[in-house]
PDB file of C-alpha atoms in Angstrom:
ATOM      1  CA  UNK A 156     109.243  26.644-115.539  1.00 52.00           C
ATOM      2  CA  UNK A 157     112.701  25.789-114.246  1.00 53.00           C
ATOM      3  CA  UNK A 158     114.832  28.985-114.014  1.00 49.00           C
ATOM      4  CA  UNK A 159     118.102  29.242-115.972  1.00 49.00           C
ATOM      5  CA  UNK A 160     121.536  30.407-114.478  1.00 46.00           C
ATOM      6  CA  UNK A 161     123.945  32.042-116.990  1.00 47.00           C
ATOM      7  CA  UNK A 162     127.403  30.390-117.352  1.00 47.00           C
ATOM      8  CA  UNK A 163     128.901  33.480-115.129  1.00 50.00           C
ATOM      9  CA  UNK A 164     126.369  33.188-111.892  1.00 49.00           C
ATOM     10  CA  UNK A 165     126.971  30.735-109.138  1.00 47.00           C
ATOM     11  CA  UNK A 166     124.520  27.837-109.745  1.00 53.00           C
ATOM     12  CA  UNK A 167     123.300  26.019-106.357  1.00 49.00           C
ATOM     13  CA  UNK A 168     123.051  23.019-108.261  1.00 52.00           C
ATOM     14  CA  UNK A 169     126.322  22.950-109.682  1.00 52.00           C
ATOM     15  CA  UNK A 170     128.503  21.784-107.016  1.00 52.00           C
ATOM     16  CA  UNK A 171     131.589  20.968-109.566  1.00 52.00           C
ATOM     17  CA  UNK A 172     131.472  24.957-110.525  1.00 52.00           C
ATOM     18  CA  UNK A 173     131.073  26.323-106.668  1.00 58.00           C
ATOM     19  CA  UNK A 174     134.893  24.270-106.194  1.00 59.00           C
ATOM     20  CA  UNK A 175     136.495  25.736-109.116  1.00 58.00           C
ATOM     21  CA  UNK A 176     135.854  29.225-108.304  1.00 69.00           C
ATOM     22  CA  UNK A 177     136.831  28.749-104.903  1.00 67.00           C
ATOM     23  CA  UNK A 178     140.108  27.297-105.852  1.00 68.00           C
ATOM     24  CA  UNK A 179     140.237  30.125-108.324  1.00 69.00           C
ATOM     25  CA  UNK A 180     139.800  32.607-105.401  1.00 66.00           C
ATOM     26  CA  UNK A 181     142.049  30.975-102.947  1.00 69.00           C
ATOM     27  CA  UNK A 182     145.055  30.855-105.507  1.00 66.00           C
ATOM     28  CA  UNK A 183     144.647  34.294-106.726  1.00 68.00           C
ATOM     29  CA  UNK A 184     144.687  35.837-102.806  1.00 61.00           C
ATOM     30  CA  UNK A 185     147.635  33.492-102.619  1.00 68.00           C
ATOM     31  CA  UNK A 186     149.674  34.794-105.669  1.00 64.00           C
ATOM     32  CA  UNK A 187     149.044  38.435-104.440  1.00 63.00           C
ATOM     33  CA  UNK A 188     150.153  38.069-100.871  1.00 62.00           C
ATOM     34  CA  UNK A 189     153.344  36.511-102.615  1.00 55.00           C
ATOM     35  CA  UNK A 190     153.238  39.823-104.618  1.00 51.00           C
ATOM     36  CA  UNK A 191     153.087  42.008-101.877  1.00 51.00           C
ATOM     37  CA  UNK A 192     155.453  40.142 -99.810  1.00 51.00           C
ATOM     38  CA  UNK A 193     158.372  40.852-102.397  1.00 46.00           C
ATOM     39  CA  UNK A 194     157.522  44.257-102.769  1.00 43.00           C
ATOM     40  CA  UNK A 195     157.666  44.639 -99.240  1.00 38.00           C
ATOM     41  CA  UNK A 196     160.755  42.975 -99.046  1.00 39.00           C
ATOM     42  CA  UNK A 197     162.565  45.030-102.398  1.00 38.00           C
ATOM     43  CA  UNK A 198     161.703  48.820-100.673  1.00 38.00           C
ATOM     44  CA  UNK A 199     162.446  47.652 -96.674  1.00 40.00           C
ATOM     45  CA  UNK A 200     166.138  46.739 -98.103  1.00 36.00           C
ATOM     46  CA  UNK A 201     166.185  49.884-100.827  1.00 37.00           C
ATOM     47  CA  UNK A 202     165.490  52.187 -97.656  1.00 42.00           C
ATOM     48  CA  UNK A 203     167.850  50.519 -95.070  1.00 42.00           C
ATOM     49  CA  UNK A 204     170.810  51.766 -96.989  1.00 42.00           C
ATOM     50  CA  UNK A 205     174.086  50.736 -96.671  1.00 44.00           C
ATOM     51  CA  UNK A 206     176.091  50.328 -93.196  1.00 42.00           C
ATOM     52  CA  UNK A 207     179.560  50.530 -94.772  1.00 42.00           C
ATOM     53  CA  UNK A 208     179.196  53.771 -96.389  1.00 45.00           C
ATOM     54  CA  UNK A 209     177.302  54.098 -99.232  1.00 45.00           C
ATOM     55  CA  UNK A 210     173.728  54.807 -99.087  1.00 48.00           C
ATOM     56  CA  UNK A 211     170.696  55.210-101.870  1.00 48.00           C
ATOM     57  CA  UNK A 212     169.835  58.021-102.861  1.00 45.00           C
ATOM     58  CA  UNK A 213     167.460  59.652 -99.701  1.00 51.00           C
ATOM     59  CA  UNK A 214     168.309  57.238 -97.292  1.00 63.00           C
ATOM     60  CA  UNK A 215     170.789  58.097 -94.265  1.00 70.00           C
ATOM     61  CA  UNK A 216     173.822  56.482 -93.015  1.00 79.00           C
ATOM     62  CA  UNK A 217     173.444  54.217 -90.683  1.00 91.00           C
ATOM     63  CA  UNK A 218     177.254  53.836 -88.569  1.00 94.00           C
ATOM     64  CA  UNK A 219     177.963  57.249 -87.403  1.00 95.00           C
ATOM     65  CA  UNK A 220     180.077  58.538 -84.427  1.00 96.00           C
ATOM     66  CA  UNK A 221     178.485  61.069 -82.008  1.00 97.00           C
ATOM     67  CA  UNK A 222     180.663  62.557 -79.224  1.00 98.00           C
ATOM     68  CA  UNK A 223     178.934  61.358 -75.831  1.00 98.00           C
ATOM     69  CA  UNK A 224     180.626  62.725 -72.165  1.00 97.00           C
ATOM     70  CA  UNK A 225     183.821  63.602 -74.068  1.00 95.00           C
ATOM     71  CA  UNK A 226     184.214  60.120 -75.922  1.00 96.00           C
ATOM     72  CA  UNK A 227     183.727  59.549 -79.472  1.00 97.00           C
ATOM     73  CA  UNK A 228     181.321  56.890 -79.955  1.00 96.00           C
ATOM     74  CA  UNK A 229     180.473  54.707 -82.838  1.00 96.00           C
ATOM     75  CA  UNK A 230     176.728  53.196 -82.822  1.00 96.00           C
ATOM     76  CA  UNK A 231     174.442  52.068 -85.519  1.00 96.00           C
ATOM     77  CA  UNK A 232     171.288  54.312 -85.634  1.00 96.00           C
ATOM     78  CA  UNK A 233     167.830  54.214 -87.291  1.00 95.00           C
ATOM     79  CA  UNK A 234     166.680  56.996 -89.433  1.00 94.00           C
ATOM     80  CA  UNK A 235     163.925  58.398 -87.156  1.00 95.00           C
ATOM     81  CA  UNK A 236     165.816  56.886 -84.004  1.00 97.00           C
ATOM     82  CA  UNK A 237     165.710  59.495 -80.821  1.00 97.00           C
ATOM     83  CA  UNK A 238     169.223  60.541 -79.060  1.00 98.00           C
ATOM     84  CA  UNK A 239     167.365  59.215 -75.949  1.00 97.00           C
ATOM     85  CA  UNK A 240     166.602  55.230 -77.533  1.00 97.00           C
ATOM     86  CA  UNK A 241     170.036  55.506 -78.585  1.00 98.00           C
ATOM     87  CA  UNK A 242     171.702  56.505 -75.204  1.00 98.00           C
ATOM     88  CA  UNK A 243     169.850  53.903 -73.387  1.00 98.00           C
ATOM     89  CA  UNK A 244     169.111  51.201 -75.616  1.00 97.00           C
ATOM     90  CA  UNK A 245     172.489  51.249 -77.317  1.00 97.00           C
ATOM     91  CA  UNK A 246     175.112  53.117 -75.385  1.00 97.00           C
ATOM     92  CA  UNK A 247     173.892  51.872 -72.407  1.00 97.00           C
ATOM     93  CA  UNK A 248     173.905  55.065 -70.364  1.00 98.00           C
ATOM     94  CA  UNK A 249     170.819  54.813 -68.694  1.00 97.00           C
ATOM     95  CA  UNK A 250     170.740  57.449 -66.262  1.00 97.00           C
ATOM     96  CA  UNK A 251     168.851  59.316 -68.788  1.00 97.00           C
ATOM     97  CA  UNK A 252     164.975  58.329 -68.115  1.00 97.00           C
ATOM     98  CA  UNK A 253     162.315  57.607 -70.294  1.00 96.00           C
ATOM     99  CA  UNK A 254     159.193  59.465 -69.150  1.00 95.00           C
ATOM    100  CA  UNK A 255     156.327  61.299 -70.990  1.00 96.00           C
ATOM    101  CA  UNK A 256     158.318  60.604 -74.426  1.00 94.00           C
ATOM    102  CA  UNK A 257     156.829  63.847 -75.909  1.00 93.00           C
ATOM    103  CA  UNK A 258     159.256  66.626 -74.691  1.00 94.00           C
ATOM    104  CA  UNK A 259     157.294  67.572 -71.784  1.00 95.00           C
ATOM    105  CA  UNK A 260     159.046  66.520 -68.730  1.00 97.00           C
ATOM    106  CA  UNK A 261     162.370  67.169 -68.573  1.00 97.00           C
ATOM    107  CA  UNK A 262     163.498  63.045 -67.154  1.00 97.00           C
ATOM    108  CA  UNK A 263     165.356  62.513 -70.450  1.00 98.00           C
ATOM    109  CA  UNK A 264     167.047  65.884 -70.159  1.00 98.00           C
ATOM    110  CA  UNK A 265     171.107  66.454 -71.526  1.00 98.00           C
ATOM    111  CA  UNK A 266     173.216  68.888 -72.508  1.00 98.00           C
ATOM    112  CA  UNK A 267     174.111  69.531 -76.038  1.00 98.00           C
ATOM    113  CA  UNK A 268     176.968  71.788 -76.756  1.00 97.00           C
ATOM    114  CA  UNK A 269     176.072  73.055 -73.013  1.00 96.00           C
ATOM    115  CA  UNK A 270     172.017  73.453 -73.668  1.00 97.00           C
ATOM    116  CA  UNK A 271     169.978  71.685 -72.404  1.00 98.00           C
ATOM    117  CA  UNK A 272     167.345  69.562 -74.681  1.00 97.00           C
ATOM    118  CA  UNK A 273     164.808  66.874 -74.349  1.00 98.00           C
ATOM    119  CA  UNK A 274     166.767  63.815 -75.768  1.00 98.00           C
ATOM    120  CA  UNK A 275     163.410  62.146 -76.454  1.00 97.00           C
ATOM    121  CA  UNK A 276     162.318  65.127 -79.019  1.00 97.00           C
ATOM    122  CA  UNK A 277     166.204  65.087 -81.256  1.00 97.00           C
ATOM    123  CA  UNK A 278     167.329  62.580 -83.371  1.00 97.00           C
ATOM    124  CA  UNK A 279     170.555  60.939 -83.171  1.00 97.00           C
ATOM    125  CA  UNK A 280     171.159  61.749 -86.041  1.00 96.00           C
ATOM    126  CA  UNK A 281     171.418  65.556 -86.059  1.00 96.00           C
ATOM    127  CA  UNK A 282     174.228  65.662 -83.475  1.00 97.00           C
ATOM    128  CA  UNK A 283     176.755  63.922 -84.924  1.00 93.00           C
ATOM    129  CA  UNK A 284     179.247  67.577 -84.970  1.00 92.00           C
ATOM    130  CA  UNK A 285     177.820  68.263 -80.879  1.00 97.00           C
ATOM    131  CA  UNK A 286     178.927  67.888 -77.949  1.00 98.00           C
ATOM    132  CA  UNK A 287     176.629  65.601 -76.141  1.00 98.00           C
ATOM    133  CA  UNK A 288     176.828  65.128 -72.004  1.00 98.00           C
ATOM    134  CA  UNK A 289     174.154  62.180 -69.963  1.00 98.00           C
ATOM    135  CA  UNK A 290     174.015  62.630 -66.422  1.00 98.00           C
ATOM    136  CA  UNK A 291     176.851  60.016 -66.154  1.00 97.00           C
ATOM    137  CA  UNK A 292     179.181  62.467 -67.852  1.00 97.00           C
ATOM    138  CA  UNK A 293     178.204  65.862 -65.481  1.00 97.00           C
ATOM    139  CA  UNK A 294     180.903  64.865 -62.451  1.00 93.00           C
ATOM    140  CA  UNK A 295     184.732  63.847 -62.721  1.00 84.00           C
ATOM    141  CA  UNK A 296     186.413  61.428 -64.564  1.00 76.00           C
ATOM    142  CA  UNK A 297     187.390  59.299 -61.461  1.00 82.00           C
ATOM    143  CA  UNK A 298     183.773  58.629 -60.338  1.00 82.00           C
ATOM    144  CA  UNK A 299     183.678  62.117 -58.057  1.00 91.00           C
ATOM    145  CA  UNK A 300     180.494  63.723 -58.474  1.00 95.00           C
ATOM    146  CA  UNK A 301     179.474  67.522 -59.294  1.00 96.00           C
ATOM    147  CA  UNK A 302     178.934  69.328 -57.043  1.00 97.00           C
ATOM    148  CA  UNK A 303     175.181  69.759 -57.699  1.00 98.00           C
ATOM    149  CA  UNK A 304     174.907  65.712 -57.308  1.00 97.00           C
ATOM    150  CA  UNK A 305     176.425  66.180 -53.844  1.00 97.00           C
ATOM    151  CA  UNK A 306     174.426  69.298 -52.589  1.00 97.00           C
ATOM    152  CA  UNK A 307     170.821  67.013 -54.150  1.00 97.00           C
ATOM    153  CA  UNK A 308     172.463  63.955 -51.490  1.00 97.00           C
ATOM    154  CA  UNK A 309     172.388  66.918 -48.633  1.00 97.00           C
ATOM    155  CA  UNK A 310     169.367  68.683 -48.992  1.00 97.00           C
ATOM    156  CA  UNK A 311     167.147  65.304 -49.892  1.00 96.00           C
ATOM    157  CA  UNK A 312     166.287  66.915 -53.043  1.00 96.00           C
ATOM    158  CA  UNK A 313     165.487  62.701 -54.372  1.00 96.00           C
ATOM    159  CA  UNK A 314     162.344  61.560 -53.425  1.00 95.00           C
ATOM    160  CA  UNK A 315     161.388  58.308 -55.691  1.00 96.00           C
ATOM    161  CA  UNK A 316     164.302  60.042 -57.852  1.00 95.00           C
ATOM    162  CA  UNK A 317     162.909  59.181 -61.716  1.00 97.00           C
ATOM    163  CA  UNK A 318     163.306  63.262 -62.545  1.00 97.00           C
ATOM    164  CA  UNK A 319     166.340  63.875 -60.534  1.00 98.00           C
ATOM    165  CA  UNK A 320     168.994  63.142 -63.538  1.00 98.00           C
ATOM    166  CA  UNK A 321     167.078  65.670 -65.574  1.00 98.00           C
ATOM    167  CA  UNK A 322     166.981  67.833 -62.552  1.00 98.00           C
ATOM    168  CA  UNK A 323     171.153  67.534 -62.323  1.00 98.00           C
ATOM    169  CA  UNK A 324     172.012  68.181 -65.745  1.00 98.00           C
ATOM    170  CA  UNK A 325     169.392  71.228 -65.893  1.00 98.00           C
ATOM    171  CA  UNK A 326     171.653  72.101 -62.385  1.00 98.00           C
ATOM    172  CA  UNK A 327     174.978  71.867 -64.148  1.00 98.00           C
ATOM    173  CA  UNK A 328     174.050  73.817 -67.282  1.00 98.00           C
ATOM    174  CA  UNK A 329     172.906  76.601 -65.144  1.00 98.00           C
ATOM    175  CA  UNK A 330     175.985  76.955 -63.007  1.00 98.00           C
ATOM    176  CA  UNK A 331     178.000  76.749 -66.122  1.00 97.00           C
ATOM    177  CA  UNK A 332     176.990  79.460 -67.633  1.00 96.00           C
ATOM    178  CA  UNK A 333     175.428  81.490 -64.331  1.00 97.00           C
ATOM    179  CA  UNK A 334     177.982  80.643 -61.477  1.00 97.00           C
ATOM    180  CA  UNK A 335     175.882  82.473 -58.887  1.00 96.00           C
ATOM    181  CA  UNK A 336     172.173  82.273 -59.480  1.00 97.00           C
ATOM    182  CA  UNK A 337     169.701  83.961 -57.607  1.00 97.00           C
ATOM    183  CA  UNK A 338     166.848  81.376 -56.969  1.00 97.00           C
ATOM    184  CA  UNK A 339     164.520  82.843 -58.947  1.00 97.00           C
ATOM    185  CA  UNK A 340     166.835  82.023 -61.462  1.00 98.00           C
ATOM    186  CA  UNK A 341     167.587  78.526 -60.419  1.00 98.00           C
ATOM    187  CA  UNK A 342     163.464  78.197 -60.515  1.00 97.00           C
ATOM    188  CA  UNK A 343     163.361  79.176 -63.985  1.00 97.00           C
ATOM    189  CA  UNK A 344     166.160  76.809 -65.114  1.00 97.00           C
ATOM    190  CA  UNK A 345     164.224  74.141 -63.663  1.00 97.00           C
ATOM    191  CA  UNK A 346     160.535  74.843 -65.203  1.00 96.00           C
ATOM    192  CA  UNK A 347     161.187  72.264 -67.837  1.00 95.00           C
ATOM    193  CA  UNK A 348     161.948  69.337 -65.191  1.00 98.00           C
ATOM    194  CA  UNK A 349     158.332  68.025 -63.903  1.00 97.00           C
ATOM    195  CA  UNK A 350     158.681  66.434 -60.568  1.00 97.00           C
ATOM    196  CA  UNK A 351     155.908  64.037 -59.563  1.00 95.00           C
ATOM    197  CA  UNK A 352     156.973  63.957 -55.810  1.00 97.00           C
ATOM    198  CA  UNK A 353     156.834  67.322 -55.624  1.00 96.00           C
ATOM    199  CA  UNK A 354     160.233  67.829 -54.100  1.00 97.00           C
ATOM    200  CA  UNK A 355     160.881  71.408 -56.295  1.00 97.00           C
ATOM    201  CA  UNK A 356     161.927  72.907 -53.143  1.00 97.00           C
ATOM    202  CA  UNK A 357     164.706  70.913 -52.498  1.00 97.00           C
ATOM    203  CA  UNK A 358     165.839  70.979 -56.104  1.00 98.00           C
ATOM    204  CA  UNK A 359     166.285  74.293 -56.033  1.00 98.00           C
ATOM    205  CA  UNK A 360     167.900  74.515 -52.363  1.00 97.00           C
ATOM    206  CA  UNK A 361     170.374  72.260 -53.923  1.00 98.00           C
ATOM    207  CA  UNK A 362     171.379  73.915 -56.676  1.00 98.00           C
ATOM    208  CA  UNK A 363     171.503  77.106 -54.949  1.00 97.00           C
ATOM    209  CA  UNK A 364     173.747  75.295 -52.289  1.00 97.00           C
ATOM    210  CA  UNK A 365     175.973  73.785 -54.858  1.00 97.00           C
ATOM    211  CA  UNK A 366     176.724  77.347 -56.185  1.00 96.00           C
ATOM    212  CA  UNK A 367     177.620  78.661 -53.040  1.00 84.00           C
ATOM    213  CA  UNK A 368     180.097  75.843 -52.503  1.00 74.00           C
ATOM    214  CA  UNK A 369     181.634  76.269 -55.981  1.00 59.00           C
TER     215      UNK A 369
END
């Protein structure tokens, strides 16, 4: 007896009804990637706010000005965008180094209102009223270098030098607010900077020197 196929089941026979459901099928994962697509598109511009000003409700502004080595600076920035993407990527001060990117190693190291911080762990966005200061903004305004930089050149404190900005503006922040550490001291100012050459010693006979020379 020949078996019957209800109207709803795929029939191997029926090659006509095997084409219209997969037209049926192709069309209808068609019309929803054109569904998701404008969804997609609606909530990336409702979040993206707006650059001149005004902003939806939750969103942040996007132009802001952030005071970098004494210079008031006007840069577009991301919601979740780091100080550190911003100070290389945008403000082109590069002495500040990418490294671990979690916090942990001291290369992308600045001073905000004179403390130091990880510039890889804060987001631009949260120092817009501070005081920020890159390793290119630590010595004077006509090039000369801190004294800290100098004493580093001396004692061959640099090895392959990727942690030595974070090194200097850990230096700096010390001596400004601890003219005359004792080395134990400097040591402890330092524990945050991770050197992969091993050079600690010279770090801190730099530092040390550079305080005795102030």
């Amino acid at each position: 007896m020949q078996k019957k196929f209800s109207s709803d089941r795929y029939d191997p026979l029926s090659t006509e009804k095997d084409d219209v459901s997969r037209r049926h099928f192709i069309k209808g994962v068609i019309a929803a990637g054109a569904v998701a697509g404008t969804a997609t598109m609606v909530t990336g511009c409702s979040d993206s706010g707006d650059s001149s000003g005004g902003s939806a409700a939750g969103s942040v502004e996007r132009m802001i000005s952030i005071n970098v080595n004494g210079m008031s600076r006007t840069v577009d920035v991301a919601a979740n965008e780091t100080l550190e993407h911003t100070l290389r990527n945008k403000l082109g001060l590069t002495g500040t180094k990418i490294g671990c990117d979690r916090g942990s190693c001291g290369a992308c190291t600045v001073m905000i209102d004179g403390v130091t911080q990880n510039s890889c762990s804060i987001l631009t966005h949260t120092v817009r009223d501070a005081a920020v200061v890159t390793v290119e903004g630590v010595g004077g305004g006509n090039g000369q270098m801190h004294a800290v930089q100098q004493a580093m050149i001396e004692e061959l404190a640099p090895q392959c030098g990727f942690c030595t900005p974070g090194q200097v503006v850990s230096g700096v922040a010390l001596l400004q607010r601890n003219p005359n550490p004792s080395r134990e001291e400097v040591r402890t100012a330092l524990a945050g900077n991770l050197c992969r050459c091993g050079a600690y010693n010279n770090y801190v006979n730099a530092i040390v020197k550079a305080a005795g020379s102030a």
